[in-house]
CSV table of C-alpha atoms in Angstrom, one decimal:
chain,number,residue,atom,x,y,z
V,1441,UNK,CA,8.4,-22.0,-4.4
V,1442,UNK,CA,7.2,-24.9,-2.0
V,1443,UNK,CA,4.3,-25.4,-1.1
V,1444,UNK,CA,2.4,-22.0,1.2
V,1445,UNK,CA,1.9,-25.0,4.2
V,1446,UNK,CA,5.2,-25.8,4.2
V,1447,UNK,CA,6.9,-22.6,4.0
V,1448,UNK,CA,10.1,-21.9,6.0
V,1449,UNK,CA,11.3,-18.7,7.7
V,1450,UNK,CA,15.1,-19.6,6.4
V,1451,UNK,CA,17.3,-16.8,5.0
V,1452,UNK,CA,20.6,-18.6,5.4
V,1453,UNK,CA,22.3,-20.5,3.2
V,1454,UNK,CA,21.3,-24.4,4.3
V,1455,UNK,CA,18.9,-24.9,6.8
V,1456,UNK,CA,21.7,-27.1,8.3
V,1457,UNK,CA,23.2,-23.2,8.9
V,1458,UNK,CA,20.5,-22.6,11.2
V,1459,UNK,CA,20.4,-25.6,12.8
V,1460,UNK,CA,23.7,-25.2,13.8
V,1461,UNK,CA,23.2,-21.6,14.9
V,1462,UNK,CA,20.2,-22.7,16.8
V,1463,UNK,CA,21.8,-25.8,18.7
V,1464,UNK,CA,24.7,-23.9,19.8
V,1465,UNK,CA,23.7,-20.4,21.0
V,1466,UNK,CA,20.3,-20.2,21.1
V,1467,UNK,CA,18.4,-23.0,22.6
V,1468,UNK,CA,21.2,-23.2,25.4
V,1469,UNK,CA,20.5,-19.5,26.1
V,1470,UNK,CA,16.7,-19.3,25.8
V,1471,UNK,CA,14.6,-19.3,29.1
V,1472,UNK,CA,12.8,-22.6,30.1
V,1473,UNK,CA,9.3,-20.0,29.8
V,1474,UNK,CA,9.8,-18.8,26.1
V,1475,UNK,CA,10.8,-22.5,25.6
V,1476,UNK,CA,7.8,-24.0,27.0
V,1477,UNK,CA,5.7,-20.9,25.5
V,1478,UNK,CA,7.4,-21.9,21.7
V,1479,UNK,CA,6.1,-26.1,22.6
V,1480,UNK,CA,2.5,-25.0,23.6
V,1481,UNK,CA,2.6,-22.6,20.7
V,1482,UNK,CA,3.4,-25.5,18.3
V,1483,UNK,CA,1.3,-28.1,19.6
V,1484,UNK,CA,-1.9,-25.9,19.4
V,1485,UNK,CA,-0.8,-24.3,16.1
V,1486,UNK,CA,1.2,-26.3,14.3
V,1487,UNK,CA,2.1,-24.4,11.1
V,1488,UNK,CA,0.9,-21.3,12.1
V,1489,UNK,CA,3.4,-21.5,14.8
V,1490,UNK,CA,5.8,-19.1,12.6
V,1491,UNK,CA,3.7,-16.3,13.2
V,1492,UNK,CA,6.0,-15.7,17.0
V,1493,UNK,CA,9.2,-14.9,16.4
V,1494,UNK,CA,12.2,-17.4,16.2
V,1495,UNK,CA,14.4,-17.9,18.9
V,1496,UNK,CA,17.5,-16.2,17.4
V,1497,UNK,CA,15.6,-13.3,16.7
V,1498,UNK,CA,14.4,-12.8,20.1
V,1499,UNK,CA,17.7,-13.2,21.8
V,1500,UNK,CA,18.7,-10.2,19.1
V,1501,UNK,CA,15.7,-8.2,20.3
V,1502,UNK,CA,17.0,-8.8,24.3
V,1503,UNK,CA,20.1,-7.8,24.1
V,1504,UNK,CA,19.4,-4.9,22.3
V,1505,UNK,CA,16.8,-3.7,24.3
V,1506,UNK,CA,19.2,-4.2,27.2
V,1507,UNK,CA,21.7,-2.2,25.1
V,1508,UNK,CA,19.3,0.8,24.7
V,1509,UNK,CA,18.3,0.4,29.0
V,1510,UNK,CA,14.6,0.5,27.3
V,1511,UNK,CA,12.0,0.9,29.8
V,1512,UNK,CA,8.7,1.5,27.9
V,1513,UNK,CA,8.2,-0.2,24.6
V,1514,UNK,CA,5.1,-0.8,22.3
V,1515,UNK,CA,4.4,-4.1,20.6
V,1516,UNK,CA,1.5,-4.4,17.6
V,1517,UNK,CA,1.1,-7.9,17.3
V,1518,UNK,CA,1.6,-10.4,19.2
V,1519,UNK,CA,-0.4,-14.0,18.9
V,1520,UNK,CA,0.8,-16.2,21.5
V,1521,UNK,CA,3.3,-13.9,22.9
V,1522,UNK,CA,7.0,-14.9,22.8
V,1523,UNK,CA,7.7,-11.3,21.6
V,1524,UNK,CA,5.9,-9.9,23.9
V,1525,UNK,CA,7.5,-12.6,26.6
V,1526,UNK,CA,11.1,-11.7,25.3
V,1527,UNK,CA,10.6,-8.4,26.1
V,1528,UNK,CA,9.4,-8.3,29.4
V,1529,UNK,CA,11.9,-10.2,30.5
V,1530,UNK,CA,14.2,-7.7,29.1
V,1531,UNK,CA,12.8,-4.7,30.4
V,1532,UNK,CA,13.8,-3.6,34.3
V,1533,UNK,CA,11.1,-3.8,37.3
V,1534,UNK,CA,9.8,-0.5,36.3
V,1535,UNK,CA,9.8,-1.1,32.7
V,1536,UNK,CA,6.2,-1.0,30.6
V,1537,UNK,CA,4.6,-2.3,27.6
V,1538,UNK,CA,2.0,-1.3,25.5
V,1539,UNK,CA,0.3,-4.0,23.5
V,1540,UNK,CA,-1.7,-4.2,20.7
V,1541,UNK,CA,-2.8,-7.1,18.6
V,1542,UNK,CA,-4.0,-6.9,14.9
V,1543,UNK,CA,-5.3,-9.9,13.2
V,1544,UNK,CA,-7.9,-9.7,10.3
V,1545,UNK,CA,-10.2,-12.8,11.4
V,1546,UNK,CA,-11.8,-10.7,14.3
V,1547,UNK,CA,-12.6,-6.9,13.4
V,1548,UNK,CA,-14.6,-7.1,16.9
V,1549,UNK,CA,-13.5,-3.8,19.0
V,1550,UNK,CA,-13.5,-2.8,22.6
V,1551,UNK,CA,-12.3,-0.1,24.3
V,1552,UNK,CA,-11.0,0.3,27.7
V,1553,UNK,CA,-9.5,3.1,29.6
V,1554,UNK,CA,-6.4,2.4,30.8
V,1555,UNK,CA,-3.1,4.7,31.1
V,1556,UNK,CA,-1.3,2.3,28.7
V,1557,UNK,CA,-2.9,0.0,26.1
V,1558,UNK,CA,-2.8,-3.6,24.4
V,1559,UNK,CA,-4.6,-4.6,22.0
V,1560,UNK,CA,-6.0,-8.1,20.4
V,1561,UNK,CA,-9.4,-9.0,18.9
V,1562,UNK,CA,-7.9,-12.0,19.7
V,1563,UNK,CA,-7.8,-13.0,23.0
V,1564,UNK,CA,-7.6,-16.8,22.7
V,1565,UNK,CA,-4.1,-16.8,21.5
V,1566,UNK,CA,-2.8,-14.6,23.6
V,1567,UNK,CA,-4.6,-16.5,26.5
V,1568,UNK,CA,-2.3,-19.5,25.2
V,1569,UNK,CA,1.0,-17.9,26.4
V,1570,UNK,CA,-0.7,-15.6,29.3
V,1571,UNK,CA,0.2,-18.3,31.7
V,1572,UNK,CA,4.0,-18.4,30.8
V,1573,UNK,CA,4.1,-14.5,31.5
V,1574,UNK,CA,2.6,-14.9,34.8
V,1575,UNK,CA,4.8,-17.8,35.8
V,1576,UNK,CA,8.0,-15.5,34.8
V,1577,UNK,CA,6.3,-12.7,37.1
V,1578,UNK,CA,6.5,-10.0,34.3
V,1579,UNK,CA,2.5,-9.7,34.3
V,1580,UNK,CA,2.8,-6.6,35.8
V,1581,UNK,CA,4.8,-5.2,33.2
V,1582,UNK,CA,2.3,-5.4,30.5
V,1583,UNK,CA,-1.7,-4.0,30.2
V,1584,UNK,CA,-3.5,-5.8,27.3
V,1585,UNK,CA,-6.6,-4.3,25.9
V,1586,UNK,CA,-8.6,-5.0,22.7
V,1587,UNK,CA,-9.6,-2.3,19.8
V,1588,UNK,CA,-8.8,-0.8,16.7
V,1589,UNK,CA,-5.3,0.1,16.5
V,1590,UNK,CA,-5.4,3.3,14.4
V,1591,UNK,CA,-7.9,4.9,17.0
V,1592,UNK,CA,-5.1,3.8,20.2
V,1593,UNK,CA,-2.2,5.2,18.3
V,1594,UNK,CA,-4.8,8.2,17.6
V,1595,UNK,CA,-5.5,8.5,21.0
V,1596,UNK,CA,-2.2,8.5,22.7
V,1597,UNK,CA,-1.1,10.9,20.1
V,1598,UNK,CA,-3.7,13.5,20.6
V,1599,UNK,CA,-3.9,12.7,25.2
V,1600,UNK,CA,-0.6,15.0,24.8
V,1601,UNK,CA,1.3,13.2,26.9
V,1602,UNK,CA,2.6,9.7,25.0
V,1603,UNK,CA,4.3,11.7,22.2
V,1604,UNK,CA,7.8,10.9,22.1
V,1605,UNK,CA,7.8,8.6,25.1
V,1606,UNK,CA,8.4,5.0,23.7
V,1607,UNK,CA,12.0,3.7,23.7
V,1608,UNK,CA,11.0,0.9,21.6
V,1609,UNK,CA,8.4,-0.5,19.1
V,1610,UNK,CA,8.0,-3.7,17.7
V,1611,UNK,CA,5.3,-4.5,14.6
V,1612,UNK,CA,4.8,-7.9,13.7
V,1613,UNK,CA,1.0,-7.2,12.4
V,1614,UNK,CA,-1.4,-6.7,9.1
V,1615,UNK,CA,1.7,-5.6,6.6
V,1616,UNK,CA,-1.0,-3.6,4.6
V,1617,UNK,CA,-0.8,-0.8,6.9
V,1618,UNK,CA,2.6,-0.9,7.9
V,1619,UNK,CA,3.5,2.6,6.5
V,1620,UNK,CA,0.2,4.2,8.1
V,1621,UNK,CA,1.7,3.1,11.1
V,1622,UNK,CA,5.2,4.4,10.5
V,1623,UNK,CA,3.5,7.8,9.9
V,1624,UNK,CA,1.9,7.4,13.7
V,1625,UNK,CA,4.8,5.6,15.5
V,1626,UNK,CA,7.6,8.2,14.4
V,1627,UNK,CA,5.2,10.4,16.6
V,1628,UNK,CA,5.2,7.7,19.8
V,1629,UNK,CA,9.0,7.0,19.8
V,1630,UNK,CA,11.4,9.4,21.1
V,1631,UNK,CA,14.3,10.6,19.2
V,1632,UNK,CA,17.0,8.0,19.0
V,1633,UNK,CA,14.4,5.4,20.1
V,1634,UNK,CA,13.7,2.2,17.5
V,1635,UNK,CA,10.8,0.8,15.4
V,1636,UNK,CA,11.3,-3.1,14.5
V,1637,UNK,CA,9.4,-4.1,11.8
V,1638,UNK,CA,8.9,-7.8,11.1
V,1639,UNK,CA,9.1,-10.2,8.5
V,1640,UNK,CA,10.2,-7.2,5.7
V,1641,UNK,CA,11.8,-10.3,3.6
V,1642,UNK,CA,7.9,-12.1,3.4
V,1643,UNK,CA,10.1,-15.8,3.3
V,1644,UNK,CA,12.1,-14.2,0.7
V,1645,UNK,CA,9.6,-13.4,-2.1
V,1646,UNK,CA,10.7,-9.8,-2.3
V,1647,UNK,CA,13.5,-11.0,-4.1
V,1648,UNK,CA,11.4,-13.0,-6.4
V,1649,UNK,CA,11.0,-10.7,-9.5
V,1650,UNK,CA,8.5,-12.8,-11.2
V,1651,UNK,CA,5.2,-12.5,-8.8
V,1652,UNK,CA,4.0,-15.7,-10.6
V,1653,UNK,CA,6.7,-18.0,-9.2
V,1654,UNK,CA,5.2,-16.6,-5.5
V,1655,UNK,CA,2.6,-18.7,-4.4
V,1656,UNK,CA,-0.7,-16.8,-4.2
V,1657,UNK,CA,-0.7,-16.9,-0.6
V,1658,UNK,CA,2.3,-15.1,-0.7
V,1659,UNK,CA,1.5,-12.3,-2.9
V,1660,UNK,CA,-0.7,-9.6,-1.1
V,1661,UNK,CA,2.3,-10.0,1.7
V,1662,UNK,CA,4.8,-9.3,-0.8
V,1663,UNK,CA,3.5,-6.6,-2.3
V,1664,UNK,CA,3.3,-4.3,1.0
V,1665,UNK,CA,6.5,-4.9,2.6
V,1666,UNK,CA,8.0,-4.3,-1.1
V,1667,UNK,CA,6.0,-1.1,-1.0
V,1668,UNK,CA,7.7,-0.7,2.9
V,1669,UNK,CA,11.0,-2.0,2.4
V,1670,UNK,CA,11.0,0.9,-0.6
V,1671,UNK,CA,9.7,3.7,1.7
V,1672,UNK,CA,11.7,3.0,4.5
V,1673,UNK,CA,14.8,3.3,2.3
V,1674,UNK,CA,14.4,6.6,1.2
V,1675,UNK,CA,12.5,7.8,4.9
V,1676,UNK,CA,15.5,10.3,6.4
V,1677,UNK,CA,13.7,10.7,9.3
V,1678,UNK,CA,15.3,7.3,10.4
V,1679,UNK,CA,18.4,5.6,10.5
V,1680,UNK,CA,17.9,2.2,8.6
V,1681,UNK,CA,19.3,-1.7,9.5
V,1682,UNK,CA,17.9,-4.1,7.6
V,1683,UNK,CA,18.7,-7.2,9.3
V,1684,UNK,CA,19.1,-10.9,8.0
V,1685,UNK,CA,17.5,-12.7,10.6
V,1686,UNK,CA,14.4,-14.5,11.2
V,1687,UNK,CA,12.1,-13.7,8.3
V,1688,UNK,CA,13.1,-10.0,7.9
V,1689,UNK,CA,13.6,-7.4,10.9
V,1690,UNK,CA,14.0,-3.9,9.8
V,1691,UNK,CA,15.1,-1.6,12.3
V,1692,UNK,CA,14.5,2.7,12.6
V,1693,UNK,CA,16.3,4.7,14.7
V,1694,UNK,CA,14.3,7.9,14.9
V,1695,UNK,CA,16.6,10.6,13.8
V,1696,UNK,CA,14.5,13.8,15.0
């Protein structure tokens, strides 16, 4: 495998493939917001600028959004924000989301009390695409908080009144606790309504058998979403689409 710095988040054939995908569909249909959001997100974080979504995977994540007439959604990670962007956009005036951020550089926590919740420890990336949001006029749409995430999900669990509410959830966070937020989430999302889960093909490595070809980088990644890709499989609490696109995106359709 190449080098961890210059990894790619290409599942198709040729990168040529994507190119191709990319220069006729998607950058003609992406908004001049998440376009500018995706340049600022590159210039300040060069590499780690794979951590948003790519472009064809958000126009998937519009449409079906639009599809399902989602009005409430809940999104754990979100860095700069294009997912989080994407979504709004997508989501009708009255539409909300709830936010919340996991990274593992910051394990700083505050709480707020707010009806619904974001959360980011932090706040400097998500600062980076705040301005793009509010020049789409889709602030209002989202509340952003910082904390734990466990003790949120906990919390809107036990208030009584969030169970079974969410149309929509997308995780793109720390793939170590993936499935202990499954076990939560099922309990947030309505029946019929959709978990995404991110990056579940980890640059393809979980289709490399021998974990010593996987650079080391790679390998505490790898192992968890095996572990989730595994789980989610046999889960039949949830109807399963594992989808080729972007670095993984494995949807749930809660089945009761």
């Amino acid at each position: 495998m190449a080098d961890h710095g210059k990894e790619e988040k290409i599942i198709l054939k040729s990168p040529g493939l994507l190119k191709y995908i990319l220069e006729t569909s998607c950058f003609p249909r992406e908004h001049e917001l998440l376009k500018q959001l995706r340049e600022a997100t590159v210039e300040k974080y060069q590499f780690w600028s794979i951590m948003n979504v790519p472009v064809d995977e958000g126009l998937l994540l519009s449409v079906l959004l639009k599809i399902m007439n989602a009005k409430k959604t809940l999104e754990l990670g979100v860095f700069t924000g294009y997912s989080l962007l994407t979504t709004a956009l997508a989501l009708p005036a009255d539409g909300k989301i709830l936010v919340r951020q996991i990274r593992l550089i910051d394990k700083h926590v505050q709480r707020f009390d707010f009806q619904i919740t974001a959360i980011d420890p932090d706040k400097e990336a998500y600062e980076v695409g705040l301005p793009f949001i509010q020049k789409a006029g889709v602030e209002h749409k989202i509340d952003f908080f910082h904390s734990d995430a466990f003790s949120v999900l906990n919390d809107l669990i036990t208030n009584g009144k969030e169970e079974g509410s969410f149309d929509f959830v997308f995780v793109d966070a720390d793939k170590d606790n993936y499935i202990n937020y499954h076990e939560l989430l099922l309990k947030l999302v309505k029946v019929g309504g959709i978990i995404a889960y991110d990056n579940t093909l980890w640059f393809g490595t979980v289709a490399e058998p021998d974990e010593e070809k996987v650079e080391k980088p790679l390998r505490p990644g790898r192992s968890h979403v095996i572990e989730l890709n595994k789980f989610l499989a046999g889960d039949s609490r949830v109807e399963l689409a594992f989808v080729s696109i972007g670095d993984g995106l494995s949807l749930c359709r809660r089945l009761y």
